mmCIF file with all atom_site columns, C-alpha atoms in Angstrom:
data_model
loop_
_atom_site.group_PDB
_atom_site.id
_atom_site.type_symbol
_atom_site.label_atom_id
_atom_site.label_alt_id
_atom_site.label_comp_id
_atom_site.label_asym_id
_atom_site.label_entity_id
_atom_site.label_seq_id
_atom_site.pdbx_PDB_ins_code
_atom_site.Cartn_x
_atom_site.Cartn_y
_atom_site.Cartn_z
_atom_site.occupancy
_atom_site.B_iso_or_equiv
_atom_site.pdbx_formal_charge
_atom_site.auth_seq_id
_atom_site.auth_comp_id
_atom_site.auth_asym_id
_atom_site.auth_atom_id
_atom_site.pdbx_PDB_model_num
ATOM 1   C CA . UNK M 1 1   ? 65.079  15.770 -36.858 1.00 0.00 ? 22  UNK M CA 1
ATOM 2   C CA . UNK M 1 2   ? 67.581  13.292 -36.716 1.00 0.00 ? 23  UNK M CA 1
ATOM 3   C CA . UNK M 1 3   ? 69.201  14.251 -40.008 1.00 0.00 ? 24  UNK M CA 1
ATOM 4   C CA . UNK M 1 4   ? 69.658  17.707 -38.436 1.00 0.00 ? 25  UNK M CA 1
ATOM 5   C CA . UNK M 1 5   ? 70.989  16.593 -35.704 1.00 0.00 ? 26  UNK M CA 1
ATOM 6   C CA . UNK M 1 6   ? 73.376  14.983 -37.357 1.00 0.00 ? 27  UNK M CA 1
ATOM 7   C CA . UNK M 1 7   ? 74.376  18.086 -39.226 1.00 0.00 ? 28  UNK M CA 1
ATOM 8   C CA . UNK M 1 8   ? 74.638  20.665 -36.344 1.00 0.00 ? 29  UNK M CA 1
ATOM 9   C CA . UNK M 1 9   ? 77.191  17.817 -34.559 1.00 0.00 ? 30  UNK M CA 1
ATOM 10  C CA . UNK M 1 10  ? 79.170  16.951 -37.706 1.00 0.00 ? 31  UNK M CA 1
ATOM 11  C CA . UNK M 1 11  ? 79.163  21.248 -38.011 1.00 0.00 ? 32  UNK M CA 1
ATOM 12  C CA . UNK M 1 12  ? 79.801  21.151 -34.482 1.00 0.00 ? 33  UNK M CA 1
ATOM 13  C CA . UNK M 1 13  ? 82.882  18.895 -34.708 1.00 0.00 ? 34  UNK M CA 1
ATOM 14  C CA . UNK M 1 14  ? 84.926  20.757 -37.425 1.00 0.00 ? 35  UNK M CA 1
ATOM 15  C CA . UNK M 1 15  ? 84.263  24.227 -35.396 1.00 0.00 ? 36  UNK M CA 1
ATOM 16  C CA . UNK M 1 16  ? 85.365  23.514 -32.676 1.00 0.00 ? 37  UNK M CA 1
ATOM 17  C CA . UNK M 1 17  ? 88.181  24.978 -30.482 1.00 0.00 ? 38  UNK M CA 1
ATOM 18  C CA . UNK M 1 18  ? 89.737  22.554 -28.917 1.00 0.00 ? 39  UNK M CA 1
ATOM 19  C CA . UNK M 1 19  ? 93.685  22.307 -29.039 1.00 0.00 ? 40  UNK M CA 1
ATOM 20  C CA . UNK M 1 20  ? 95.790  19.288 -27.225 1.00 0.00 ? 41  UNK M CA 1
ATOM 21  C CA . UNK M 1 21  ? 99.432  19.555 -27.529 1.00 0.00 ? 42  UNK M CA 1
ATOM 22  C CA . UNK M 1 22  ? 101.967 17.373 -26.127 1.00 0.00 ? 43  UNK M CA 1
ATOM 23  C CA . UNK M 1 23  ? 105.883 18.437 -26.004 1.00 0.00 ? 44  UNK M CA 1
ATOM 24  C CA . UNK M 1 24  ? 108.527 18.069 -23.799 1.00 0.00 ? 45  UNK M CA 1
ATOM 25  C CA . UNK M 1 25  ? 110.306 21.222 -21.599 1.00 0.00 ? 46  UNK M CA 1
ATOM 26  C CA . UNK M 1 26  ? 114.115 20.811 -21.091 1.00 0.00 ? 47  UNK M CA 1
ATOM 27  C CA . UNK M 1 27  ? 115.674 21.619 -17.506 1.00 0.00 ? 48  UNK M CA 1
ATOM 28  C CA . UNK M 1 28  ? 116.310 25.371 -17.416 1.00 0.00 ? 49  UNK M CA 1
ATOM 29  C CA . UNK M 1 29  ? 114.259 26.491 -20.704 1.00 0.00 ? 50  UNK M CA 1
ATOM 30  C CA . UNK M 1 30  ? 111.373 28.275 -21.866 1.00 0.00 ? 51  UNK M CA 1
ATOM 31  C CA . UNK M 1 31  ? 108.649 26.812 -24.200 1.00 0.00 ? 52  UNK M CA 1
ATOM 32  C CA . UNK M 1 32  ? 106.085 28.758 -25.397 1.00 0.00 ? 53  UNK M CA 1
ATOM 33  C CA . UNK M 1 33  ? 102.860 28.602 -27.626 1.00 0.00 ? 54  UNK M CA 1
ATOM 34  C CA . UNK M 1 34  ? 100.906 31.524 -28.841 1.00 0.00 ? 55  UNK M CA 1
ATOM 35  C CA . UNK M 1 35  ? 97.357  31.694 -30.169 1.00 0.00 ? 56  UNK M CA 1
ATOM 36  C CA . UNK M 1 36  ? 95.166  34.076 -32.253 1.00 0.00 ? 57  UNK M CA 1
ATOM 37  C CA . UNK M 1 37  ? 91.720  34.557 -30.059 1.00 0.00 ? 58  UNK M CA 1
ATOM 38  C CA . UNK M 1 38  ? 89.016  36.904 -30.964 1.00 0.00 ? 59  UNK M CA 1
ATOM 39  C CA . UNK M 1 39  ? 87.974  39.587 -28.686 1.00 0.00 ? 60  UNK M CA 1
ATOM 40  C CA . UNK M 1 40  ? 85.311  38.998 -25.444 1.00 0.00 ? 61  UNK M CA 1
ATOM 41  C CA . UNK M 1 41  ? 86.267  34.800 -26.001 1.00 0.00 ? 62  UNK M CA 1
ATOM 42  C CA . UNK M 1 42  ? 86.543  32.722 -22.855 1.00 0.00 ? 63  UNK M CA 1
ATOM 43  C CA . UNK M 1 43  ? 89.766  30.434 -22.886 1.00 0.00 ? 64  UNK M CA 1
ATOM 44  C CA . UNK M 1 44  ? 90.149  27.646 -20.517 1.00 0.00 ? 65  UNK M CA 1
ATOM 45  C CA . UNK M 1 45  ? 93.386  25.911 -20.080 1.00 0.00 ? 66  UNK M CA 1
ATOM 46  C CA . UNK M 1 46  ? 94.568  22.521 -18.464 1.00 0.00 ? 67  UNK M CA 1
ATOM 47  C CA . UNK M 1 47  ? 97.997  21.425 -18.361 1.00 0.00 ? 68  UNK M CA 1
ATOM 48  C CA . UNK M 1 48  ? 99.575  17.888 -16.766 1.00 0.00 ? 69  UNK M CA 1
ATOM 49  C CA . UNK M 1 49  ? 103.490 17.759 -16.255 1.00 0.00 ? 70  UNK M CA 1
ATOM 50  C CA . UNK M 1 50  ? 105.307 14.442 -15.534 1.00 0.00 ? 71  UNK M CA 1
ATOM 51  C CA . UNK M 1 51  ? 106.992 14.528 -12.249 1.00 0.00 ? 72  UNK M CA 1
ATOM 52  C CA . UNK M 1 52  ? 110.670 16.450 -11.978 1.00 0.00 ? 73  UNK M CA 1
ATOM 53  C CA . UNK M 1 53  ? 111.935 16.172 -8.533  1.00 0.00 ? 74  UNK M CA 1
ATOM 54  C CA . UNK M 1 54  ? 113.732 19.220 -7.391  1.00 0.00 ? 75  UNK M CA 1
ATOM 55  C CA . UNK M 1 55  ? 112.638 21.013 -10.396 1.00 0.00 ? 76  UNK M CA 1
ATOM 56  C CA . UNK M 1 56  ? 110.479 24.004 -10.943 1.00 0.00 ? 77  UNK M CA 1
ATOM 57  C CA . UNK M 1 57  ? 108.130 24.982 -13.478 1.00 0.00 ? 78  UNK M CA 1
ATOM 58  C CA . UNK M 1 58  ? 106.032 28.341 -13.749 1.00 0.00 ? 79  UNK M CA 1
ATOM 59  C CA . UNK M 1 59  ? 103.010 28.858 -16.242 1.00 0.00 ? 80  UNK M CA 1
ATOM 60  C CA . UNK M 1 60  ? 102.680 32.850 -17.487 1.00 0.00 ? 81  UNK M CA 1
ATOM 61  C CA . UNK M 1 61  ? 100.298 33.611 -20.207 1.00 0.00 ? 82  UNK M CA 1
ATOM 62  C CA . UNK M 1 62  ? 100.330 37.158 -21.868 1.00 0.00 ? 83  UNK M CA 1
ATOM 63  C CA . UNK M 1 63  ? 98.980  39.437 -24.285 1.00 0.00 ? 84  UNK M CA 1
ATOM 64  C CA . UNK M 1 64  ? 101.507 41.182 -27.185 1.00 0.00 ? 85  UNK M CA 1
ATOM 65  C CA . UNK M 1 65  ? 101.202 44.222 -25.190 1.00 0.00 ? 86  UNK M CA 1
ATOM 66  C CA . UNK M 1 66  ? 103.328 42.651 -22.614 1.00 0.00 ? 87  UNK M CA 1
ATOM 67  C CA . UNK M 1 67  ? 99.316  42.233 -19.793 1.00 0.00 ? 88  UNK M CA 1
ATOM 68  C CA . UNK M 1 68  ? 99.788  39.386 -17.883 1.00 0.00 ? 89  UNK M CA 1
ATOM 69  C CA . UNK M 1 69  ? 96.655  37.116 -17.754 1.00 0.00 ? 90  UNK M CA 1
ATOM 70  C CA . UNK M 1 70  ? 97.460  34.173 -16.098 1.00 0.00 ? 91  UNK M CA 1
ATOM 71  C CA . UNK M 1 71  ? 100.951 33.330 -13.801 1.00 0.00 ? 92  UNK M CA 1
ATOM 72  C CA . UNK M 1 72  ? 101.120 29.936 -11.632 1.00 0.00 ? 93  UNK M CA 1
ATOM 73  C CA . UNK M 1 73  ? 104.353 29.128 -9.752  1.00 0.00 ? 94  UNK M CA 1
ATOM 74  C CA . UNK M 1 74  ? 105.775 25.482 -9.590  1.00 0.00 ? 95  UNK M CA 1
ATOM 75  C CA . UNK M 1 75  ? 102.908 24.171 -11.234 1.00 0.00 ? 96  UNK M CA 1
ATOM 76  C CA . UNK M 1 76  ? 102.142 19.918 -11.846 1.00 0.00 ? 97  UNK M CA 1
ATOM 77  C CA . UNK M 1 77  ? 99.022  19.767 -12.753 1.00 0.00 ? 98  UNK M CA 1
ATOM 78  C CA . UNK M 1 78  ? 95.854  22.534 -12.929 1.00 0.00 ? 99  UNK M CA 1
ATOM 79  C CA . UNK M 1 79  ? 93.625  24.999 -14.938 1.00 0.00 ? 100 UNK M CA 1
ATOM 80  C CA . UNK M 1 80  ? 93.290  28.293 -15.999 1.00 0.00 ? 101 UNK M CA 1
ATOM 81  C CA . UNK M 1 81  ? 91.190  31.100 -17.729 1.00 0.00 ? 102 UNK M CA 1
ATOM 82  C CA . UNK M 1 82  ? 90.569  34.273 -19.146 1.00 0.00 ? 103 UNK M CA 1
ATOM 83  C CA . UNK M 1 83  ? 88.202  36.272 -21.367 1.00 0.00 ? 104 UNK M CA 1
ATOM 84  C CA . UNK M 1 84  ? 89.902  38.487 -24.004 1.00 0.00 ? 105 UNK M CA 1
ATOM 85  C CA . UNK M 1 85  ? 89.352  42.051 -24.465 1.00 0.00 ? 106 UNK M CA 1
ATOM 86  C CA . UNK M 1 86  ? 90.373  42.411 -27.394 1.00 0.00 ? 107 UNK M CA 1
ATOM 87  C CA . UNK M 1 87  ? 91.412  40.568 -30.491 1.00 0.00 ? 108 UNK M CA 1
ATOM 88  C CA . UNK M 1 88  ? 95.037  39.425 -30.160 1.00 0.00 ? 109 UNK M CA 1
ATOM 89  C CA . UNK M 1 89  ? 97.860  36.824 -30.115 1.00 0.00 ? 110 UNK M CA 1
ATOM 90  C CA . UNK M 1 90  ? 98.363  35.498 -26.861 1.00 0.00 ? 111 UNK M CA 1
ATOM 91  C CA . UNK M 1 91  ? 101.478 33.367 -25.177 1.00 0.00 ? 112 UNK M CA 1
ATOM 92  C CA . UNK M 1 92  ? 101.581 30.460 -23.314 1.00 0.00 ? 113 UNK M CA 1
ATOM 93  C CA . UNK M 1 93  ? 104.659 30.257 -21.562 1.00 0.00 ? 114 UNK M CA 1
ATOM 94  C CA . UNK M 1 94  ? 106.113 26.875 -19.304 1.00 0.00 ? 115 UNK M CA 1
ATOM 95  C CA . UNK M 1 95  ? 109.555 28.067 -18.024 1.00 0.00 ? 116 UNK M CA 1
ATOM 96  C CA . UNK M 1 96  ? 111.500 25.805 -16.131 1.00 0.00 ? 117 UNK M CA 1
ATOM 97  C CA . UNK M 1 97  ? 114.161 26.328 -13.311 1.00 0.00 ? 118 UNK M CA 1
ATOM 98  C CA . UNK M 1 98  ? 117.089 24.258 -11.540 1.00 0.00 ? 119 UNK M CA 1
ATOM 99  C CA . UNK M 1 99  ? 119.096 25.314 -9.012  1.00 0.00 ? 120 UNK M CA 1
ATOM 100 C CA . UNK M 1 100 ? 122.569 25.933 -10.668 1.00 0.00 ? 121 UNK M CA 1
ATOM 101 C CA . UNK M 1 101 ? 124.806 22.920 -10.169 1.00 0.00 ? 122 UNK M CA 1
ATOM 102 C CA . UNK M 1 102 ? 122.060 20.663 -10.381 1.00 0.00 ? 123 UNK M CA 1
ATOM 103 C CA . UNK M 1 103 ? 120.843 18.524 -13.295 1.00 0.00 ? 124 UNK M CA 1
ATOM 104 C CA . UNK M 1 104 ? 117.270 18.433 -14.230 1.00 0.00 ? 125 UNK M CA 1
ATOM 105 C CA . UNK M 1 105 ? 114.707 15.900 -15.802 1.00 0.00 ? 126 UNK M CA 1
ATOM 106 C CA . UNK M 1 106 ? 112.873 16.336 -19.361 1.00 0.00 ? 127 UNK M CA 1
ATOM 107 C CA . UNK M 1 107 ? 109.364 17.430 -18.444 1.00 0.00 ? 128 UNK M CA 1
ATOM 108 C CA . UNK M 1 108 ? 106.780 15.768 -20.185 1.00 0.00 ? 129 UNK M CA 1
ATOM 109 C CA . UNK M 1 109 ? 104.292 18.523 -20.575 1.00 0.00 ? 130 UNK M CA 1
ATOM 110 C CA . UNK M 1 110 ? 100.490 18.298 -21.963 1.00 0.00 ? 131 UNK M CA 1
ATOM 111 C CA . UNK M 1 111 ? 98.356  21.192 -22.895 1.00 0.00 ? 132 UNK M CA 1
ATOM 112 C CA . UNK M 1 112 ? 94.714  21.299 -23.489 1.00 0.00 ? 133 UNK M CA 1
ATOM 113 C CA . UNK M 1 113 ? 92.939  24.748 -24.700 1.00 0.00 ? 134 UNK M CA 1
ATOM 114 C CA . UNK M 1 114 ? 89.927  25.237 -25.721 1.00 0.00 ? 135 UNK M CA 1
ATOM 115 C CA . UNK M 1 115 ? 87.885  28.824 -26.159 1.00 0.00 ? 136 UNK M CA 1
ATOM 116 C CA . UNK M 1 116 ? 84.279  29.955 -27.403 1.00 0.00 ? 137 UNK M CA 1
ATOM 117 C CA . UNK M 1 117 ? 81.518  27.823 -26.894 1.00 0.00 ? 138 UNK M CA 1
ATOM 118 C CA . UNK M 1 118 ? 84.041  24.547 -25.921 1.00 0.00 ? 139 UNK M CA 1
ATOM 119 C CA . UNK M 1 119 ? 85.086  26.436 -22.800 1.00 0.00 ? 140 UNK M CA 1
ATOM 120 C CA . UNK M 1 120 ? 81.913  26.662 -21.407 1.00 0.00 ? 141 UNK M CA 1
ATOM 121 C CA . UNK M 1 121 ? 81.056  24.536 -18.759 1.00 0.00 ? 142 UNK M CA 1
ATOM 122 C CA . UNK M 1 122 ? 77.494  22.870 -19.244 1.00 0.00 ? 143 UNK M CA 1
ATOM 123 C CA . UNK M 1 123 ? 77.482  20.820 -16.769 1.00 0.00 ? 144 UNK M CA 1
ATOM 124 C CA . UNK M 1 124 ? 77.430  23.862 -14.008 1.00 0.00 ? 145 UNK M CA 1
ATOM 125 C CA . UNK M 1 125 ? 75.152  25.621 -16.481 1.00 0.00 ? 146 UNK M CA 1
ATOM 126 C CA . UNK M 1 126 ? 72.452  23.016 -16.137 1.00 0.00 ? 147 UNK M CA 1
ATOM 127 C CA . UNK M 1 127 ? 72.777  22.410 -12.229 1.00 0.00 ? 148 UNK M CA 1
ATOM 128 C CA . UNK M 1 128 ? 72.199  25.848 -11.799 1.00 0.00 ? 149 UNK M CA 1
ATOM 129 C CA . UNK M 1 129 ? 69.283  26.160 -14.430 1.00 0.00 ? 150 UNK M CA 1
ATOM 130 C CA . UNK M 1 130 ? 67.857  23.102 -13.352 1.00 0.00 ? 151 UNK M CA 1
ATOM 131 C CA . UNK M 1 131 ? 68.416  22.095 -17.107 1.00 0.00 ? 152 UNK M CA 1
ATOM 132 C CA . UNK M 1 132 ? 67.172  18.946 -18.968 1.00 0.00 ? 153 UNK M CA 1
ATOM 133 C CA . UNK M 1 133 ? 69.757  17.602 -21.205 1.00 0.00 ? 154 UNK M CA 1
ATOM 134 C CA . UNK M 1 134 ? 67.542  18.430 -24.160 1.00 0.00 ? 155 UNK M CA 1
ATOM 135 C CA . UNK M 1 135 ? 67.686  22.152 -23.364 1.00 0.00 ? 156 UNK M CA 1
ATOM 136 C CA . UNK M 1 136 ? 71.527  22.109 -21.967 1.00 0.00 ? 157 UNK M CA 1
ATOM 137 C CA . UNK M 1 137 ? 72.528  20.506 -25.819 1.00 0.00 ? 158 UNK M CA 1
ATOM 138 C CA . UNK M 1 138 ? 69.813  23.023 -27.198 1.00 0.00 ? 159 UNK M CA 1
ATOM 139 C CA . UNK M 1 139 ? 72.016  25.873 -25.150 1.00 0.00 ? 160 UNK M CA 1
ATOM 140 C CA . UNK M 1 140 ? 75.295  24.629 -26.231 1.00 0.00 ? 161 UNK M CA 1
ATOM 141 C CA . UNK M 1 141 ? 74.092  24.725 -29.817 1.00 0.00 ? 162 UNK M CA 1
ATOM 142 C CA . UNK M 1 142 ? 72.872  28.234 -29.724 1.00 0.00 ? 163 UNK M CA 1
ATOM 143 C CA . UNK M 1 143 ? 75.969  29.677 -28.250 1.00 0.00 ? 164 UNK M CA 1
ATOM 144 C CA . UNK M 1 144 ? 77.832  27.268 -30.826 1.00 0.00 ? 165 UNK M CA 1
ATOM 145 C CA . UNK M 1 145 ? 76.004  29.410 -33.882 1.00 0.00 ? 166 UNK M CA 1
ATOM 146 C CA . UNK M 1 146 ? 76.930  32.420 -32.120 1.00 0.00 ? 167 UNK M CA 1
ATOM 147 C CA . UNK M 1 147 ? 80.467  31.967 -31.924 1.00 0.00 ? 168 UNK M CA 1
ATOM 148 C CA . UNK M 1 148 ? 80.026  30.685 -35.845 1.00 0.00 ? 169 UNK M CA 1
ATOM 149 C CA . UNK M 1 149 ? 78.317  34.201 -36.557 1.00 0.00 ? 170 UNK M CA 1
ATOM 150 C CA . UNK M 1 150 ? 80.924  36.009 -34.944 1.00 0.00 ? 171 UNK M CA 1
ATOM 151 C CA . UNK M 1 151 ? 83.463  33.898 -36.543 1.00 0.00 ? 172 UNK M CA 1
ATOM 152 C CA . UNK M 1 152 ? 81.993  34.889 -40.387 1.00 0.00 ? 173 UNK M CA 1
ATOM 153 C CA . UNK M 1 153 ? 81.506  38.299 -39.138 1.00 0.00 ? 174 UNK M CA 1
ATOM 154 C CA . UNK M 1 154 ? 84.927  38.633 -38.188 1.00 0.00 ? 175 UNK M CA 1
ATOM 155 C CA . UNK M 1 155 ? 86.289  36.823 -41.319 1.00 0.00 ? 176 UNK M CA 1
ATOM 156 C CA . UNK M 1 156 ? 84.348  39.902 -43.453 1.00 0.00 ? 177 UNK M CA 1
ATOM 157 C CA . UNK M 1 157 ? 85.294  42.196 -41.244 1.00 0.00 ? 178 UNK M CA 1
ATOM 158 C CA . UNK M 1 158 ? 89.205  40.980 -41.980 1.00 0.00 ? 179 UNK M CA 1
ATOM 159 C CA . UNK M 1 159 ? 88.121  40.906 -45.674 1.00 0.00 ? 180 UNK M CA 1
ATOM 160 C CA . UNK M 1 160 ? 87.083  44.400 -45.718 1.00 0.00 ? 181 UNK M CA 1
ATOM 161 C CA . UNK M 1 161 ? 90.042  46.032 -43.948 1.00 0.00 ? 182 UNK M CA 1
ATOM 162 C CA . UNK M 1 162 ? 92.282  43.746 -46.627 1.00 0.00 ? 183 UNK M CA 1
ATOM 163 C CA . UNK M 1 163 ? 90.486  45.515 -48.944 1.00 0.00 ? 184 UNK M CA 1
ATOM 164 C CA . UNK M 1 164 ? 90.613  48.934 -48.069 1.00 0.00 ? 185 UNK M CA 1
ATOM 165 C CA . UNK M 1 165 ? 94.373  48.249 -47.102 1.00 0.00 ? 186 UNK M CA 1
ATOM 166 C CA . UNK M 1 166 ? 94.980  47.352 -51.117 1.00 0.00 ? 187 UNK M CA 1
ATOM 167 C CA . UNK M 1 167 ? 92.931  50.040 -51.984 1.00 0.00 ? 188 UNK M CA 1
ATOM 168 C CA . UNK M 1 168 ? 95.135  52.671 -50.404 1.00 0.00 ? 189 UNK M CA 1
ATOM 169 C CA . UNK M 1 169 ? 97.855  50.804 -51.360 1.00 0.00 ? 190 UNK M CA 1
ATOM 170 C CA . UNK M 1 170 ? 97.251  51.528 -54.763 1.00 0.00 ? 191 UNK M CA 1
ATOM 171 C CA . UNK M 1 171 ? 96.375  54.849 -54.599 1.00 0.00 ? 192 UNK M CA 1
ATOM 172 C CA . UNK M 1 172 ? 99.734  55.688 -52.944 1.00 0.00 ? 193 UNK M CA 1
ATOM 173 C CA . UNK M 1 173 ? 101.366 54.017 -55.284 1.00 0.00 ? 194 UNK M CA 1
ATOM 174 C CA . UNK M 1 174 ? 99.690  55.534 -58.141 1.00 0.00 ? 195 UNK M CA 1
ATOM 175 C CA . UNK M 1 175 ? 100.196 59.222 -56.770 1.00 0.00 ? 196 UNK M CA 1
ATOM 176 C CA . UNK M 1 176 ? 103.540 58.253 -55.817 1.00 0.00 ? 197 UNK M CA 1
ATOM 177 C CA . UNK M 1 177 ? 104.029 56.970 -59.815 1.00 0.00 ? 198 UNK M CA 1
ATOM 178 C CA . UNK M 1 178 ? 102.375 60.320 -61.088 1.00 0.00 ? 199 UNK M CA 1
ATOM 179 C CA . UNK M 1 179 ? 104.816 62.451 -58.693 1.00 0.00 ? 200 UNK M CA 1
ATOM 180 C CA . UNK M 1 180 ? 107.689 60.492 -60.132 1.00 0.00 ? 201 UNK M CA 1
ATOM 181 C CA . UNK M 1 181 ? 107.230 61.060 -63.681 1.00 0.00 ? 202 UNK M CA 1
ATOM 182 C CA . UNK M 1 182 ? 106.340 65.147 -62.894 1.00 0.00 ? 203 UNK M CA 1
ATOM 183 C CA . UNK M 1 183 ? 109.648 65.132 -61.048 1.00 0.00 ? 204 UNK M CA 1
ATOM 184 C CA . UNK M 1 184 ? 111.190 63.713 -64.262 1.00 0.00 ? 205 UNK M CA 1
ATOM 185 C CA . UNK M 1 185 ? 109.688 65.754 -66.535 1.00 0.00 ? 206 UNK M CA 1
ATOM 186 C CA . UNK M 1 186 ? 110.867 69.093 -64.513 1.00 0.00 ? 207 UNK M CA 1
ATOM 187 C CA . UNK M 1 187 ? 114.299 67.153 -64.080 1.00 0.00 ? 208 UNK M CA 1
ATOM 188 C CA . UNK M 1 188 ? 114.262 66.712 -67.502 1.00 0.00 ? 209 UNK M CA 1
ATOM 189 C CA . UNK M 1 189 ? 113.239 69.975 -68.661 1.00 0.00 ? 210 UNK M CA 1
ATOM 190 C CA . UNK M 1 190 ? 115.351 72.004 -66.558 1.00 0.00 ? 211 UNK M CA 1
ATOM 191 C CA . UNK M 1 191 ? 118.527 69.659 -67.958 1.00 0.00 ? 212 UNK M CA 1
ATOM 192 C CA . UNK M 1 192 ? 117.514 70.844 -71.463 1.00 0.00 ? 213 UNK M CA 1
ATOM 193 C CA . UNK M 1 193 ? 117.197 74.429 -70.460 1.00 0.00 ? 214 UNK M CA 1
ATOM 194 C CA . UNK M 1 194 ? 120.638 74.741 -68.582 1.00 0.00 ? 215 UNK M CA 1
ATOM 195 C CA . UNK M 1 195 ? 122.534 73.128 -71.270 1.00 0.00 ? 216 UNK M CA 1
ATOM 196 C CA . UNK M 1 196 ? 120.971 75.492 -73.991 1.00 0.00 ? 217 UNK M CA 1
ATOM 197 C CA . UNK M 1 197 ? 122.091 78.322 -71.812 1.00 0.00 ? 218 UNK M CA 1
ATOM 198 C CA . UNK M 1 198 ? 125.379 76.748 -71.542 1.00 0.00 ? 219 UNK M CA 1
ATOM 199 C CA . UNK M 1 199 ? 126.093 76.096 -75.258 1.00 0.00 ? 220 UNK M CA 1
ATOM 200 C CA . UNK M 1 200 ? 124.652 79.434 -76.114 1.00 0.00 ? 221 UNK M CA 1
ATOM 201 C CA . UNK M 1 201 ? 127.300 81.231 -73.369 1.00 0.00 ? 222 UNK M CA 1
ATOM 202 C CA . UNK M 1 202 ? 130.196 79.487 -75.369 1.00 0.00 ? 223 UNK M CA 1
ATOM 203 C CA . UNK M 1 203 ? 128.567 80.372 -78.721 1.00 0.00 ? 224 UNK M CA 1
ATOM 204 C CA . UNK M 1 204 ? 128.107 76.781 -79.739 1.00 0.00 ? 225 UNK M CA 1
ATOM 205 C CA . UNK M 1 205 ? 124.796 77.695 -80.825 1.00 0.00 ? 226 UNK M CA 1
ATOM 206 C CA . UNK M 1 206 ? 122.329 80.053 -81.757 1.00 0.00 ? 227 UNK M CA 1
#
């Protein structure tokens, strides 16, 4: 038992979704980070700036089809989240703003993300369950191979379209090959036939 213990956390620990980034936002600048999320994922955010006096930052996170999901004014410190409705790359934006004649601080800015299983919160999940730890760690772990299951599925599902893409591919450009060489055989053809006319008009031949 312990062995597989030992085996679903090590599994556990390479799988999991859990991004910390640290950068720094100039006065009067936009920084942004995207991600590639599945569809129907929860994604929890926290952030932490370093104090700017005077100076503004706002947090806006959309989708490539221009949705906003999340949008917090002068923000410090705090969290978000969403769930995704479909598969997508999303932006996190951190813009910041100074008055104009005014100069501004480097913001020290941290970012933690995490989606899937990581977002969940277990802790609220047992309170409300009236969970033992055993059976919140068992939960964690079953929504843990879900999100794994999903994840293969996905990756096939990926493979397949590739596939089918290349396929196609190839059969355009096989048709499109075959059309070519018809074109230059009537090209061709029609080439030898006016000239024959041509030499026969000026009696050049037979």
């Amino acid at each position: 038992m312990d062995l597989y213990m030992l085996i679903v956390a090590l599994l556990a620990c390479l799988v999991c979704n859990v991004n910390c980034l640290m950068f720094h936002l100039q006065p009067n600048a936009r920084r942004c980070l995207k991600e590639e999320i599945h569809k129907g994922v929860l994604v929890t955010g926290e952030y932490t700036l370093s104090d700017a006096p005077g100076q503004k930052t706002d947090l806006i996170v959309t989708d490539t089809k221009g949705h906003t999901l999340v949008s917090r004014d002068n923000i410090d410190k705090g969290k978000f989240a969403f769930t995704t409705d479909d598969y997508d790359v999303f932006e996190i934006c951190f813009i910041s703003k100074m008055p104009a004649g005014q100069r501004g601080m480097v913001r020290e800015a941290t970012l933690v993300m995490k989606h899937g299983a990581e977002a969940k919160n277990y802790e609220n999940i047992a309170e409300v369950g009236k969970l033992k730890p055993l059976e919140v760690e068992l939960q964690r772990l079953e929504d843990l191979s879900e999100y794994i299951v999903k994840d293969f599925g996905y990756m096939r599902q990926r493979e397949e379209e590739m596939r089918d893409t290349n396929e196609s591919t190839n059969s355009r450009v096989l048709y499109f090959s075959i059309f070519s060489m018809c074109c230059l055989l009537g090209l061709a053809t029609w080439q030898v036939l006016y000239l024959r006319r041509f030499f026969k008009a000026k009696k050049l031949i037979e």
